[in-house]
Short mmCIF file of C-alpha atoms in Angstrom, two decimals:
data_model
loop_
_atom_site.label_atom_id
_atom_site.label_comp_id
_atom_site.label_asym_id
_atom_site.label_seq_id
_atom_site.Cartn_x
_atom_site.Cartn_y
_atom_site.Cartn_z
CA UNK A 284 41.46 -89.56 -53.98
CA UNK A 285 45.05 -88.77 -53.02
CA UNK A 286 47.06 -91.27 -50.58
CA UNK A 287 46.76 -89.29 -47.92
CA UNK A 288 42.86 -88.66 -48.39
CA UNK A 289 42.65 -92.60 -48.69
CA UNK A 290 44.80 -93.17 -45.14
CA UNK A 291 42.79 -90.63 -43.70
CA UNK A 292 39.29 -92.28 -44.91
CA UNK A 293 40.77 -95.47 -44.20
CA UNK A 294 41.85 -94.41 -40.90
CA UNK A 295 38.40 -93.08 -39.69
CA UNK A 296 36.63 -96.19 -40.63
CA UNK A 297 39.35 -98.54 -38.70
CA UNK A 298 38.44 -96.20 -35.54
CA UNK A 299 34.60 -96.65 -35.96
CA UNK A 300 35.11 -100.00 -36.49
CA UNK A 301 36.89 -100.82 -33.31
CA UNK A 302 35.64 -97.33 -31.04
CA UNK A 303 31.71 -97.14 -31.78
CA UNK A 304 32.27 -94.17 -29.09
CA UNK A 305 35.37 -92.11 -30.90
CA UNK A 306 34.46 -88.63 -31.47
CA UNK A 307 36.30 -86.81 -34.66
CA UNK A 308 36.92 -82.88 -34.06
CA UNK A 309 37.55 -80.26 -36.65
CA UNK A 310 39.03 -77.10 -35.59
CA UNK A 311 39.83 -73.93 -38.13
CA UNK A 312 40.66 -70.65 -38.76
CA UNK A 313 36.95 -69.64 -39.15
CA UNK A 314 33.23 -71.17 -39.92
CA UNK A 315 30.55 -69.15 -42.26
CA UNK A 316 26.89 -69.75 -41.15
CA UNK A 317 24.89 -69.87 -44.23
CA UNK A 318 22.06 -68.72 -42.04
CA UNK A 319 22.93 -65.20 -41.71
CA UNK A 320 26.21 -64.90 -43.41
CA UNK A 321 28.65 -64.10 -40.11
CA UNK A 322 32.01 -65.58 -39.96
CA UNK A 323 32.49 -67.47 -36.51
CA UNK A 324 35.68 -67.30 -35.73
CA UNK A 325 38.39 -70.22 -34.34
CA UNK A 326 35.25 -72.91 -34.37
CA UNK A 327 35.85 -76.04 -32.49
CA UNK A 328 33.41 -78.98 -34.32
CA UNK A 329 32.84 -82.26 -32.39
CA UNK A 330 31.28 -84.85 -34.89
CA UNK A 331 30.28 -88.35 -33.59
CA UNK A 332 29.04 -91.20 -35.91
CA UNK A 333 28.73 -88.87 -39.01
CA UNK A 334 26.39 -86.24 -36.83
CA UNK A 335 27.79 -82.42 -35.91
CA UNK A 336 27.04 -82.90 -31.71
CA UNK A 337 28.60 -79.63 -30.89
CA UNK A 338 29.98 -76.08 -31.96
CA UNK A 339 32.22 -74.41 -29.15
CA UNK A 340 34.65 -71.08 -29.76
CA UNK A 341 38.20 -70.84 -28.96
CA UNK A 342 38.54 -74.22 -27.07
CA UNK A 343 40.89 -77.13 -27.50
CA UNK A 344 39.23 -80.77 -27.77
CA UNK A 345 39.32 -83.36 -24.75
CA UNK A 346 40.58 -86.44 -26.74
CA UNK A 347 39.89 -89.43 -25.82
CA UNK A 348 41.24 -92.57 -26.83
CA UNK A 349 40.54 -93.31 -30.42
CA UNK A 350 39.67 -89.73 -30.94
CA UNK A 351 40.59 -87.71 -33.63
CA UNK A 352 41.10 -84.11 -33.87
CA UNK A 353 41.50 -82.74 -37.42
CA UNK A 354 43.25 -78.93 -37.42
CA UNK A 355 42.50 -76.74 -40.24
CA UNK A 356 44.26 -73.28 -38.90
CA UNK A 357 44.19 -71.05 -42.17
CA UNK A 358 40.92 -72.27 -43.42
CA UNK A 359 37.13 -71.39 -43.56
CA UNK A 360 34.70 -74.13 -43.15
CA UNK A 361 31.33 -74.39 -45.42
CA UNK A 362 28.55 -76.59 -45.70
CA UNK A 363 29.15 -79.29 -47.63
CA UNK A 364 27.86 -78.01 -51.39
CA UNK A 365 24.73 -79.32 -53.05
CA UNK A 366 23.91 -79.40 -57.03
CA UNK A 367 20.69 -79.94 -58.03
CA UNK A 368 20.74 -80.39 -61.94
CA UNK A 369 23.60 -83.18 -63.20
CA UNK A 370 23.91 -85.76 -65.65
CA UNK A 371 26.72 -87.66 -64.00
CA UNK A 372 26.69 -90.64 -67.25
CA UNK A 373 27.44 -87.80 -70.11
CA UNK A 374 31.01 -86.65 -70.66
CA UNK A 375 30.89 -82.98 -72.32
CA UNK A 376 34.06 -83.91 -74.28
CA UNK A 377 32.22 -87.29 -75.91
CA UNK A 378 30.22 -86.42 -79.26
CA UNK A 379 26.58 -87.44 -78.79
CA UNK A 380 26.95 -90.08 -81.54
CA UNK A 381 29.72 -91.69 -79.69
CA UNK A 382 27.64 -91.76 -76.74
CA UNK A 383 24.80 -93.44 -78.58
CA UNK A 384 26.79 -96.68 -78.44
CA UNK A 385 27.70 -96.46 -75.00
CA UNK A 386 26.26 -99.58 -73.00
CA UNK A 387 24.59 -99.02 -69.15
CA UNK A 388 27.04 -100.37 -67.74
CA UNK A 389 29.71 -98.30 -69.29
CA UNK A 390 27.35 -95.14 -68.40
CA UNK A 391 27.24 -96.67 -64.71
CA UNK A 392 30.97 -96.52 -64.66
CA UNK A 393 31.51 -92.97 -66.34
CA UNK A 394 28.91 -92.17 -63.16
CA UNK A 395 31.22 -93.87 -60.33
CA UNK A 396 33.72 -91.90 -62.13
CA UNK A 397 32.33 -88.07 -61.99
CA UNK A 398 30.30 -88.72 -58.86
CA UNK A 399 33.70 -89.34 -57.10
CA UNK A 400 34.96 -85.96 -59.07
CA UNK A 401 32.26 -84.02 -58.05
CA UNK A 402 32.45 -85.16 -54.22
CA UNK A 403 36.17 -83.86 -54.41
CA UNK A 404 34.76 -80.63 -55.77
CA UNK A 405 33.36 -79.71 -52.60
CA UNK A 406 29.98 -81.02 -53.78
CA UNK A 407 28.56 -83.61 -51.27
CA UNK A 408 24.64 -83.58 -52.49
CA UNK A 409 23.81 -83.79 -55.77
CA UNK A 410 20.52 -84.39 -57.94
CA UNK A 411 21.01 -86.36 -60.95
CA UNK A 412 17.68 -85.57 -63.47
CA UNK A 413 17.93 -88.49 -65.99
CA UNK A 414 20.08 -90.66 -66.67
CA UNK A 415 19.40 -94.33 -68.82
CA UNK A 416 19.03 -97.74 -67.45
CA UNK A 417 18.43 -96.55 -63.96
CA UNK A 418 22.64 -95.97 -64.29
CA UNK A 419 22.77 -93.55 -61.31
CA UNK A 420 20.55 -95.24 -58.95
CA UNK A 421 22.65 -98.13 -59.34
CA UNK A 422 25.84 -95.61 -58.75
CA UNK A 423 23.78 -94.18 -55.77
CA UNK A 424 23.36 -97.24 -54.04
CA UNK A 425 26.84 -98.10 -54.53
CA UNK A 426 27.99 -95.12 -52.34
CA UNK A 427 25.19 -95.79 -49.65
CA UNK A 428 26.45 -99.36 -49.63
CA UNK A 429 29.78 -97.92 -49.44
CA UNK A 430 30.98 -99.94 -52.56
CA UNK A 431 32.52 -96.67 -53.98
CA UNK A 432 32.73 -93.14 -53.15
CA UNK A 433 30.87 -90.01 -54.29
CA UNK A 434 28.16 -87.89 -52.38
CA UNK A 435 24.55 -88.02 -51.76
CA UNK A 436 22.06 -88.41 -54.86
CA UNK A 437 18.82 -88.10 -55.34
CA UNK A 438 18.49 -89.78 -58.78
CA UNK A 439 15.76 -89.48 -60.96
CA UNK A 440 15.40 -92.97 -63.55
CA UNK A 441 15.10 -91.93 -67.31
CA UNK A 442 13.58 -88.34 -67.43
CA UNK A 443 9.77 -88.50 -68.96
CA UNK A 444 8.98 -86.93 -72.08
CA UNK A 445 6.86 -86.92 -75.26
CA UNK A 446 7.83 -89.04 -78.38
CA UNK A 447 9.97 -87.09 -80.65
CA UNK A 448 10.54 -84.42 -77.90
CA UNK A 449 13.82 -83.26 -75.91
CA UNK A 450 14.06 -86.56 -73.84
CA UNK A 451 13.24 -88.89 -75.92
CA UNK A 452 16.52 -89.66 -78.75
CA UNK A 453 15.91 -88.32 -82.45
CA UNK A 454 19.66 -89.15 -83.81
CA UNK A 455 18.63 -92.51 -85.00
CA UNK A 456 16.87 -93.40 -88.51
CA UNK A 457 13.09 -94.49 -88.81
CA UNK A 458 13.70 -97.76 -89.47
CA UNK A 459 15.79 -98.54 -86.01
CA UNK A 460 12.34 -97.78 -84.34
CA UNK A 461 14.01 -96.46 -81.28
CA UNK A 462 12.36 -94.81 -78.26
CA UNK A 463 14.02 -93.45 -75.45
CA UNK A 464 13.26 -95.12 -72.07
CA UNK A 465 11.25 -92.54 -70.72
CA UNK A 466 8.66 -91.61 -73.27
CA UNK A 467 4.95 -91.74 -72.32
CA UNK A 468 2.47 -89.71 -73.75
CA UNK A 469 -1.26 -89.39 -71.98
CA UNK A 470 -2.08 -88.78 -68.59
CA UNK A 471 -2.62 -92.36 -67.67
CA UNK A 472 0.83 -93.43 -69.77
CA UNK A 473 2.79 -91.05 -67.67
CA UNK A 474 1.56 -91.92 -64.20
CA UNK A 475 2.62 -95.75 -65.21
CA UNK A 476 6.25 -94.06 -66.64
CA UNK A 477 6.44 -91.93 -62.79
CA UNK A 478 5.76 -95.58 -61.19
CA UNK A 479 7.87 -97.41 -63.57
CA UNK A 480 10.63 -95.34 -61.96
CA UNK A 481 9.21 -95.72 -58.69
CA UNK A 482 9.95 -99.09 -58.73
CA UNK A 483 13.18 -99.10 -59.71
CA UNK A 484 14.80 -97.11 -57.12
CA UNK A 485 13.91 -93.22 -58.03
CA UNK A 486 13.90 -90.69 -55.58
CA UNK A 487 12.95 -87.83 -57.66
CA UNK A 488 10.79 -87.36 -61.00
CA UNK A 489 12.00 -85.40 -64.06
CA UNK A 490 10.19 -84.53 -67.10
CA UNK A 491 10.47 -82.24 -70.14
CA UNK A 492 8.30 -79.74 -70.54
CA UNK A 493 9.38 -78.13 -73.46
CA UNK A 494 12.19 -78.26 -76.25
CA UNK A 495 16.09 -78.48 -75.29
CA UNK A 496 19.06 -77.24 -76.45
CA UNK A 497 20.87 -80.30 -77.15
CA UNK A 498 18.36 -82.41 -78.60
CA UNK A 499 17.63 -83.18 -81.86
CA UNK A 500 14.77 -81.53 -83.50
CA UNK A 501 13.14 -79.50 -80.69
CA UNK A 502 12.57 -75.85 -80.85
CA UNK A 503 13.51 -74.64 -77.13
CA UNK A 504 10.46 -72.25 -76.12
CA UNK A 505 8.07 -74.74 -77.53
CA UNK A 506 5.84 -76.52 -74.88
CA UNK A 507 5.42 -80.40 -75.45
CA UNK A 508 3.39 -81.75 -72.40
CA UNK A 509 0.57 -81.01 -72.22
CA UNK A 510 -1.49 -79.03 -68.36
CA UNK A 511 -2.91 -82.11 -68.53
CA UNK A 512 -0.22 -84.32 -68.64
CA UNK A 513 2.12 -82.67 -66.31
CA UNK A 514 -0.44 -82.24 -63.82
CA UNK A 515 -0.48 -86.41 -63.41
CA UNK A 516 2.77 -86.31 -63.51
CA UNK A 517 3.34 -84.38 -61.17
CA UNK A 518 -0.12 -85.60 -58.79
CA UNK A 519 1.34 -89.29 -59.20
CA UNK A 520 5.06 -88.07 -58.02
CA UNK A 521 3.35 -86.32 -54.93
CA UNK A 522 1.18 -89.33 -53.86
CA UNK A 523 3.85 -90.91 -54.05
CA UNK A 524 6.07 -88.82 -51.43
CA UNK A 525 8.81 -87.88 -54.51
CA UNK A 526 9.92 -84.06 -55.72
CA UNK A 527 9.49 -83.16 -59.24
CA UNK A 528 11.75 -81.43 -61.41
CA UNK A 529 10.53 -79.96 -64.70
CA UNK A 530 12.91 -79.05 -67.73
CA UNK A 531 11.45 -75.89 -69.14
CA UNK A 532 13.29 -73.35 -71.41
CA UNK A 533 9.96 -72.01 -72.97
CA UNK A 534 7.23 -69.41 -71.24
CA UNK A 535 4.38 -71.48 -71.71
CA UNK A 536 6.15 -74.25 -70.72
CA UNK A 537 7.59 -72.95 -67.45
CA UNK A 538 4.16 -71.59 -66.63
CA UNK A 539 2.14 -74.67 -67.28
CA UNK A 540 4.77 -76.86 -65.01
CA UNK A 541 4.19 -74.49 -62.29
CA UNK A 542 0.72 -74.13 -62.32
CA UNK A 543 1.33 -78.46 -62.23
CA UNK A 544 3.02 -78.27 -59.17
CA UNK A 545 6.43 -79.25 -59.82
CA UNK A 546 8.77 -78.42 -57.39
CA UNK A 547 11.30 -76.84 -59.29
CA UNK A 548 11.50 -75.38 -63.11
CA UNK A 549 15.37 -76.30 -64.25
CA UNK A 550 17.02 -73.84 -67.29
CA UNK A 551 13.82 -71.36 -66.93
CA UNK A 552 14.67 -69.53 -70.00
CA UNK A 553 12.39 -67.66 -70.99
CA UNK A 554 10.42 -66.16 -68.29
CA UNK A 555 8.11 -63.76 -68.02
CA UNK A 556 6.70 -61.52 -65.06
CA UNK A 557 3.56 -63.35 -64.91
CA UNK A 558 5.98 -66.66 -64.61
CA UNK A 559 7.94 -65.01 -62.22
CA UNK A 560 4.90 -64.42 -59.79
CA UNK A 561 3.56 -67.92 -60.11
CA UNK A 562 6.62 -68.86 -59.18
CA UNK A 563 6.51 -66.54 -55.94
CA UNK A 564 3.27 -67.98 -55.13
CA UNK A 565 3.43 -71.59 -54.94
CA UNK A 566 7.08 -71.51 -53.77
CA UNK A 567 8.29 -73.13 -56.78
CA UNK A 568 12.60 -73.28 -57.16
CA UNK A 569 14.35 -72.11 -59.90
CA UNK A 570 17.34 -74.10 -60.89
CA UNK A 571 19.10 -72.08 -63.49
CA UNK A 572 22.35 -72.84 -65.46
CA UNK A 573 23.81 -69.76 -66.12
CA UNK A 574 27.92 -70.86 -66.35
CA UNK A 575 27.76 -73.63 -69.11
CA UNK A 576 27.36 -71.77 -71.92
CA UNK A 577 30.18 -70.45 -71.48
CA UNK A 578 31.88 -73.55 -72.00
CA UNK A 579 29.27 -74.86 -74.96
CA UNK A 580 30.49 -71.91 -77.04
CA UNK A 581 34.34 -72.03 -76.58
CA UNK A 582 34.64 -75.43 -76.55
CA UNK A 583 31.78 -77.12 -78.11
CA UNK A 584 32.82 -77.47 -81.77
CA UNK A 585 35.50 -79.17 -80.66
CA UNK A 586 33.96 -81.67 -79.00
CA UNK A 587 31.72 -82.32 -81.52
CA UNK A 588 28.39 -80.69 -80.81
CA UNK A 589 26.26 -80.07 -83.53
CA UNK A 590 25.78 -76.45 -84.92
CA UNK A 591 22.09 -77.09 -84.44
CA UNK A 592 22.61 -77.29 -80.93
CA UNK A 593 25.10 -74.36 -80.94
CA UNK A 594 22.82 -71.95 -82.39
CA UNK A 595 20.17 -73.03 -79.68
CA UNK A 596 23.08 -71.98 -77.28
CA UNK A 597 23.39 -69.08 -78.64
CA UNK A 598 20.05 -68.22 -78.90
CA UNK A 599 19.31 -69.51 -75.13
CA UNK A 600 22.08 -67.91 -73.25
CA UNK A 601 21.90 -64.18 -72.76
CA UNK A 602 18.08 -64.92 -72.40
CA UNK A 603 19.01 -66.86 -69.04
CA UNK A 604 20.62 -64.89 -67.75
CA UNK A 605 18.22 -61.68 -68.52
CA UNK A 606 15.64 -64.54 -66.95
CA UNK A 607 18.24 -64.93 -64.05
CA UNK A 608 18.47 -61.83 -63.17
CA UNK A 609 14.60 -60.73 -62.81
CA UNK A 610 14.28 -63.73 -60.72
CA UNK A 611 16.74 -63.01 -58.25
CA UNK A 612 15.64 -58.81 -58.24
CA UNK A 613 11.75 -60.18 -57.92
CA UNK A 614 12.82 -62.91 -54.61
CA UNK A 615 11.88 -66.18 -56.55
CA UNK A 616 13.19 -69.14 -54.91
CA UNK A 617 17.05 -70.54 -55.95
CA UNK A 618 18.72 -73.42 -55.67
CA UNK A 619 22.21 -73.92 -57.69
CA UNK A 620 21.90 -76.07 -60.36
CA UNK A 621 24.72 -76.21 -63.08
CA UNK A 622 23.54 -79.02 -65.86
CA UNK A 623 27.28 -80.36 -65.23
CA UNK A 624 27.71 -82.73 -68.07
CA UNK A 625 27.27 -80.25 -70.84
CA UNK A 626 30.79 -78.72 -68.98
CA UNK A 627 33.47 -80.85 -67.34
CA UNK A 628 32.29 -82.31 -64.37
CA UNK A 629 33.89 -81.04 -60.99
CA UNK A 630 33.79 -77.68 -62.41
CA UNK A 631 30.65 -77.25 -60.83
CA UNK A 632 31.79 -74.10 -58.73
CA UNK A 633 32.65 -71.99 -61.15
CA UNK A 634 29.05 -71.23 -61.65
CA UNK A 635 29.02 -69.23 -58.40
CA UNK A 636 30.98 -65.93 -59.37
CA UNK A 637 28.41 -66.01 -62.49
CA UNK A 638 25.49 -65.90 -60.02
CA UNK A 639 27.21 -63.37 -58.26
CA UNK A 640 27.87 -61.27 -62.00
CA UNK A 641 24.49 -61.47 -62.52
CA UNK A 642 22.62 -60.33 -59.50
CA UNK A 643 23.12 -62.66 -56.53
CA UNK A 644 25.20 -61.69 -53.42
CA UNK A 645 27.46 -64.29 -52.37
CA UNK A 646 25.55 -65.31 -49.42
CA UNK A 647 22.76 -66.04 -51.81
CA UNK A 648 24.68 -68.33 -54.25
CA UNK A 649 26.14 -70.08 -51.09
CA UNK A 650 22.52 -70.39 -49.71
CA UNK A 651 21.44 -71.59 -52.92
CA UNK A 652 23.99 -74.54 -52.93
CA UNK A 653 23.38 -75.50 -49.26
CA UNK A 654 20.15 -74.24 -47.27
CA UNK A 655 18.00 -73.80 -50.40
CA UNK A 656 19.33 -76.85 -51.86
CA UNK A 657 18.18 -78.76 -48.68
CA UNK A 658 14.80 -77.25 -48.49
CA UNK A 659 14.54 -78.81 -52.10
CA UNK A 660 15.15 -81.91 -51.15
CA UNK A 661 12.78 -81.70 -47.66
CA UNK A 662 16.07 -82.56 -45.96
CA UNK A 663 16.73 -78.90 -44.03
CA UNK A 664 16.40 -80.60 -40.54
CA UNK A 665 19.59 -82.81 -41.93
CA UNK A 666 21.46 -81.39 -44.52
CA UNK A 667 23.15 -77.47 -45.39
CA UNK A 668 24.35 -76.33 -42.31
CA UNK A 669 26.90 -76.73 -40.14
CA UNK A 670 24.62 -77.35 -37.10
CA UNK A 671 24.65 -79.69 -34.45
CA UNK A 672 22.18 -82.64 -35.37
CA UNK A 673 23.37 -82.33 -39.10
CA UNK A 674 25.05 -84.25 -40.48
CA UNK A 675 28.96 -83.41 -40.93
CA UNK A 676 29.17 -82.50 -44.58
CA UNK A 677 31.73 -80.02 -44.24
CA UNK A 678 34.25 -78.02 -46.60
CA UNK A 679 37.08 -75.36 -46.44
CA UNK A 680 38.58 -72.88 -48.07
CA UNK A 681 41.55 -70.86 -47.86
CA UNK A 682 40.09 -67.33 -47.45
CA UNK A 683 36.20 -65.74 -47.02
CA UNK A 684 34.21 -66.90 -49.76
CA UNK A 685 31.89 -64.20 -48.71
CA UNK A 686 34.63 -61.70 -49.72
CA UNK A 687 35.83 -63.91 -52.71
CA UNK A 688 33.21 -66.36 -53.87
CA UNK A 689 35.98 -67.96 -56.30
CA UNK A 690 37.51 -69.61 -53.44
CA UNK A 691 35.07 -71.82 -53.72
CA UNK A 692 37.08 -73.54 -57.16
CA UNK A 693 39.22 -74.89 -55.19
CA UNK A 694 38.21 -76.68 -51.64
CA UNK A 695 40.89 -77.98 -49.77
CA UNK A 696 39.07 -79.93 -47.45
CA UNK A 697 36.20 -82.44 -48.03
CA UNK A 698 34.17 -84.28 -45.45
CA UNK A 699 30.67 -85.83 -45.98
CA UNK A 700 28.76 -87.79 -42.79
CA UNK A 701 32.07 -87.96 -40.66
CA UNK A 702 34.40 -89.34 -43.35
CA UNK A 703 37.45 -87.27 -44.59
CA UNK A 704 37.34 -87.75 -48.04
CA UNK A 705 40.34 -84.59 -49.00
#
């Protein structure tokens, strides 16, 4: 945060302290309703305790005192963004070994660090699918408690997967007789892993359904759960009121998860048509990460990824984004979902103009990163529009992102539940 994002975040929190009645307005050049894609023009925003109360056109605010009227006259106003696949502990430009010796608490940190990033992306939702030691549900809480700043997350605790597969950790000898966190195998072992995480703070439920790209050891199209054991999964998650998110590369793998119920299929590699109308059926989301490999294969060698994992990469990406594609021409569900971690984090934008490339308009990939993202979550009544009774997650741009969907790198503005944050 910049000094005069800090004054201004500082300043807003003085006023509610003092003025539980001050009202905060935001006026600019021009608003974009996600709904149906139509620039409003000169929008007038009244916000009160963190909740849009009013949209009105071409009309100065009535201040009060203790009122605050924010003018943004040559820029376009957005939802706040939402991403729904991160990793906020991992740092792309770490090697995995390093990372093995990385404590929790140092992972916890590294989160505080990139959720803040992220927020001054643009990005004030995100869904973190895994992360060790319950890391980002400590990070999470944080920023509710207002300890430190960063956006919304739903956090999943340690993703669940089988022994030896792509969550659990095969880069340590026999004889260590390590097992990642989040390993169950058995339908009764993995409803105790979903209410382990329960427990501990979890808002969401991840598992691996099939091989990975950078893990150790897994073949990516390969399924490793098996119907039966991502049905409980997925049953226990539901009783319990939580989404589920499946990592699934492989077509079996994506199938079986659906036909489990999951909520969303993240990566969706390798899909097929009968996938693809499974999908369409049950209303399943597709969160697909079609910008990182970009990054994995310019830069990974560098920073130390393994040329197992680069050959995976290789053999993964074009696939996606084939996969991509036929999703988007066939009306499957889409929510944007980057995998930010295996690329720099705060770069998560840049995966819009690639939706765009590869078959989205850019109404969709906004939609994907704010209504759909919402509907995800079973948040729409609160979160993805600028709306009155939403809350006042707002961004701008300099420019239409509807005519330029790069705009969208660079935000100039960030606000998330009343709070100026750039």
């Amino acid at each position: 945060m910049n000094k005069l994002s800090l004054a201004t975040a500082i300043s807003l929190a003085f006023v509610s302290a003092f003025n539980a009645h001050a009202t905060t307005y935001i006026s600019a050049k021009a608003m974009l309703d996600v709904n149906n894609g139509k620039i409003i023009n000169a929008p007038l925003i009244q916000i009160d305790e963190g909740i849009i109360t009013k949209i009105t056109n071409d009309a100065p605010p009535k201040l009060q005192a203790g009122d605050h009227h924010i003018e943004l006259p040559e820029l376009t106003l957005v939802p706040g963004l939402m991403d729904m696949h991160v990793h906020l502990t991992s740092d792309p430009t770490v090697p995995r070994s390093e990372r093995i010796g990385q404590s929790i608490p140092r992972k916890a940190i590294k989160a505080a660090y990139f959720a803040e990033k992220t927020l001054m992306a643009g990005f004030t939702t995100l869904r973190n699918v895994g992360a060790e030691g319950y890391s980002v549900i400590a990070v999470r809480d944080g920023i509710e408690s207002g300890d430190i700043i960063g956006p919304r997350i739903w956090a999943a605790g340690p993703s669940l997967g089988v022994t030896g597969g792509h969550c659990d950790n095969n880069r340590l000898p026999p004889e260590m007789k390590y097992t990642a966190e989040g390993v169950a195998n058995g339908p009764w072992a993995v409803r105790e892993k979903v209410r382990e995480n329960i427990k501990y703070g979890a808002n969401v439920i991840k598992f691996c359904a099939t091989g990975g790209v950078f893990s150790k050891g897994t073949k990516v199209g390969i399924q490793q759960y098996s119907q039966d054991e991502m049905n409980a999964i997925v049953d226990e998650a539901h009783m319990r009121g939580l989404t589920v998110a499946a990592h699934a590369h492989g077509t079996s793998g994506i199938k079986a998860a659906i036909v489990a119920g999951v909520d969303s299929v993240e990566h969706v590699s390798f899909v097929d048509d009968e996938a693809i109308k499974l999908a369409k059926e049950k209303g399943t989301w597709f969160s697909m990460d079609i910008y990182n490999t970009e990054y994995t294969l310019t830069y990974g060698e560098q920073n130390g990824v393994a040329e197992e994992n680069l050959a995976k990469e290789r053999q993964v990406s074009k696939k996606q984004r084939d996969s991509f594609s036929r999703a988007v021409k066939a009306g499957v569900n889409m929510v944007f979902g980057t995998d930010a971690a295996i690329y720099p984090h705060g770069y998560n934008a840049k995966q819009f103009a690639r939706m765009v490339e590869f078959g989205m308009t850019p109404l969709q990939a906004i939609q994907a990163a704010t209504i759909n993202g919402a509907k995800l979550l079973k948040v729409e009544n609160q979160l993805g529009q600028i709306k009155p009774g939403f809350a006042a997650d707002i961004i701008a741009v300099k420019g239409n992102p509807l005519e330029n969907i790069t705009l969208l790198e660079n935000v100039e503005f960030v606000m998330k539940a009343g709070t100026t944050y750039k």
